[in-house]
Coordinates of C-alpha atoms in Angstrom, one line a residue:
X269 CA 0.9 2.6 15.2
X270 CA 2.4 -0.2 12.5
X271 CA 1.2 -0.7 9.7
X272 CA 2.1 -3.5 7.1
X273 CA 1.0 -2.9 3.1
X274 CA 1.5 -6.0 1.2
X275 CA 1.0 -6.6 -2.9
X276 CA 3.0 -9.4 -5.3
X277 CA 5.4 -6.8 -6.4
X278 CA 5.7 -4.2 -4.0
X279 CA 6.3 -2.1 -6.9
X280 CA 2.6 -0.1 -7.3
X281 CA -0.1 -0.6 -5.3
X282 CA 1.5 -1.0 -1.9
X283 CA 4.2 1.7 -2.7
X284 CA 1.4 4.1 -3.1
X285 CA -1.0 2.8 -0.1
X286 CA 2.6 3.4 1.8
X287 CA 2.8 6.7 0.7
X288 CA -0.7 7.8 0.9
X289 CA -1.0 6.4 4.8
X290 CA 2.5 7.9 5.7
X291 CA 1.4 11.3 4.2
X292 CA -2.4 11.4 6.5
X293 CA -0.2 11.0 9.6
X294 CA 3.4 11.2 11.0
X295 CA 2.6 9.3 14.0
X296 CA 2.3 6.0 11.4
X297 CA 5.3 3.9 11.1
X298 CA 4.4 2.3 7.7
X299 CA 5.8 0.3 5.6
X300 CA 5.3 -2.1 2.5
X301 CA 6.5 -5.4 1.2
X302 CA 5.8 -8.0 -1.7
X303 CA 5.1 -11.9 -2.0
X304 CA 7.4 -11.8 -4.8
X305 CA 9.1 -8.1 -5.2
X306 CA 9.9 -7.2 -8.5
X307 CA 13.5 -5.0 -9.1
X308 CA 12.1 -1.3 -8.8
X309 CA 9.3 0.7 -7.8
X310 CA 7.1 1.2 -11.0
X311 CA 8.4 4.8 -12.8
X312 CA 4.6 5.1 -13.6
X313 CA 3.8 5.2 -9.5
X314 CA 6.2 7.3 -8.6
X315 CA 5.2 9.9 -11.3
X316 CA 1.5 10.1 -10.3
X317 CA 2.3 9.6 -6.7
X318 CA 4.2 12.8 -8.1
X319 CA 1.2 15.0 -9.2
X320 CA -0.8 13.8 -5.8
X321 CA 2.4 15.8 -4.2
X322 CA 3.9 12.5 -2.5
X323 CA 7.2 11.1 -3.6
X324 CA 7.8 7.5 -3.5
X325 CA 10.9 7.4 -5.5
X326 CA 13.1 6.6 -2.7
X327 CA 10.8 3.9 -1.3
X328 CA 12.6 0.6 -1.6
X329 CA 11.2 -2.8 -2.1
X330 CA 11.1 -5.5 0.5
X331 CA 9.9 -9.2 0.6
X332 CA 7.3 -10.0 3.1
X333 CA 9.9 -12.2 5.0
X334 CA 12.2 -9.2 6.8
X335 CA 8.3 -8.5 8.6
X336 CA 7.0 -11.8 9.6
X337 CA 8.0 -11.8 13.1
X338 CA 6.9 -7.8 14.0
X339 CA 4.5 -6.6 15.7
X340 CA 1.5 -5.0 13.5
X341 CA -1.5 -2.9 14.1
X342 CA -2.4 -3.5 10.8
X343 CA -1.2 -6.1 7.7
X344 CA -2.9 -5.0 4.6
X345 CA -3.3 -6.8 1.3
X346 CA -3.5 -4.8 -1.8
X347 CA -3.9 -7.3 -4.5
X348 CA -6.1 -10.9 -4.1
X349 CA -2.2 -12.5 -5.2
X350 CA -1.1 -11.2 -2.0
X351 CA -4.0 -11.9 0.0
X352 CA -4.4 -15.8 -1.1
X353 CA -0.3 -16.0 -0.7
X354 CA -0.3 -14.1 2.8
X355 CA 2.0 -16.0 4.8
X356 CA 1.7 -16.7 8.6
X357 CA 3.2 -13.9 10.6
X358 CA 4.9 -15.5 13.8
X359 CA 4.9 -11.7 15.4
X360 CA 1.3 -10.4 16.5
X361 CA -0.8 -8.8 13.5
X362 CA -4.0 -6.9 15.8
X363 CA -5.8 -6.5 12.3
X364 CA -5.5 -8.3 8.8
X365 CA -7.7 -6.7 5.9
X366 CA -7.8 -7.3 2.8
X367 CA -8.3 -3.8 0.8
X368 CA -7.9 -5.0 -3.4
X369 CA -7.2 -2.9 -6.2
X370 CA -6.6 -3.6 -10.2
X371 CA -3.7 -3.8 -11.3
X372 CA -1.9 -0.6 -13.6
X373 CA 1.0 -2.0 -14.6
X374 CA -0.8 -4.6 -16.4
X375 CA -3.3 -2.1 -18.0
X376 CA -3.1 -2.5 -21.8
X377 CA -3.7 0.2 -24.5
X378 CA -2.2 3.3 -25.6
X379 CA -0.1 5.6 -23.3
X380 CA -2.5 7.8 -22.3
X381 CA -5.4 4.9 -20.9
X382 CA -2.1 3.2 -19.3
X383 CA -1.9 6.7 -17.4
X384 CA -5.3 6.6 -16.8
X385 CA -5.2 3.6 -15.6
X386 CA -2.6 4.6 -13.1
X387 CA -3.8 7.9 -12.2
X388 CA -7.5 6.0 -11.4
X389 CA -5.7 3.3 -9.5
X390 CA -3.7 5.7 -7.1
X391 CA -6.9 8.3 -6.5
X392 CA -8.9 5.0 -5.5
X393 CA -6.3 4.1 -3.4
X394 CA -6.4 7.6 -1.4
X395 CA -9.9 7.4 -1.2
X396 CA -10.2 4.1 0.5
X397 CA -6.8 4.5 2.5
X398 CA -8.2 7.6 3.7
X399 CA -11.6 6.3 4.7
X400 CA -9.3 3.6 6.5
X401 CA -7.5 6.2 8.2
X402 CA -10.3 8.7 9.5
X403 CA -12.5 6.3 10.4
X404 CA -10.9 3.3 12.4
X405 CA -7.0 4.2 12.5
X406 CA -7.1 7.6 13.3
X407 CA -9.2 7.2 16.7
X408 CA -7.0 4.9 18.2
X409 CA -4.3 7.2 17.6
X410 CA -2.6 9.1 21.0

């Protein structure tokens, strides 16, 4: 199964939706990509993708444009940016959902609620990815 996580930046969200989905299930070929990708994955994802026992640090980032004509299972927006800039994928996309989350890199505030921020931002991801996962991806699985 192919799966397609799409955000502005490809540098938080959809890195961590990639690295929780890869980690429920090997048989998932998923990737991620931005509208607009920024230059790195945020060092504030990968470090509490880090404590949640996933590493993202060697994920790279991609523009949307290298997937438009593949075949997907699933294309998933992260953010409403991505959702409302979505292009048209020439390939075939079997389901498009829109699954949004705030924003932690643009939390403002002291260190610790910016960590917060990101910390509650990556364990709502997991939940809903999860719920995703078990109860409409998982069954269709082989």
């Amino acid at each position: 199964m192919r799966i397609l996580i799409l955000c502005t930046g490809n540098s938080c969200r959809s890195q961590m939706a990639h690295g929780f989905m890869q980690s429920f299930d090997s048989r998932l070929d998923v990737f991620s990509a931005g509208t607009e990708p920024a230059s790195r994955v945020n060092p504030q994802a990968v470090e509490v993708m880090a404590e949640a026992g996933i590493d993202i640090g060697s994920h790279t980032l991609h523009h949307v444009s290298e997937h438009l004509g593949g075949r997907w299972d699933y294309v998933i927006t992260v953010c409403g940016g991505a959702n409302e800039n979505c292009p048209v994928f020439t390939g075939r996309v079997m389901h498009r959902l829109h699954i949004g989350f705030d924003d932690p890199s643009r939390a403002m505030g002291t260190p610790e609620f910016i960590a917060g921020e990101f910390r509650r931002v990556r364990d709502e991801i997991k939940t809903r990815f999860y719920r995703l996962y078990a109860e409409e991806i998982k069954p269709q699985l082989p």
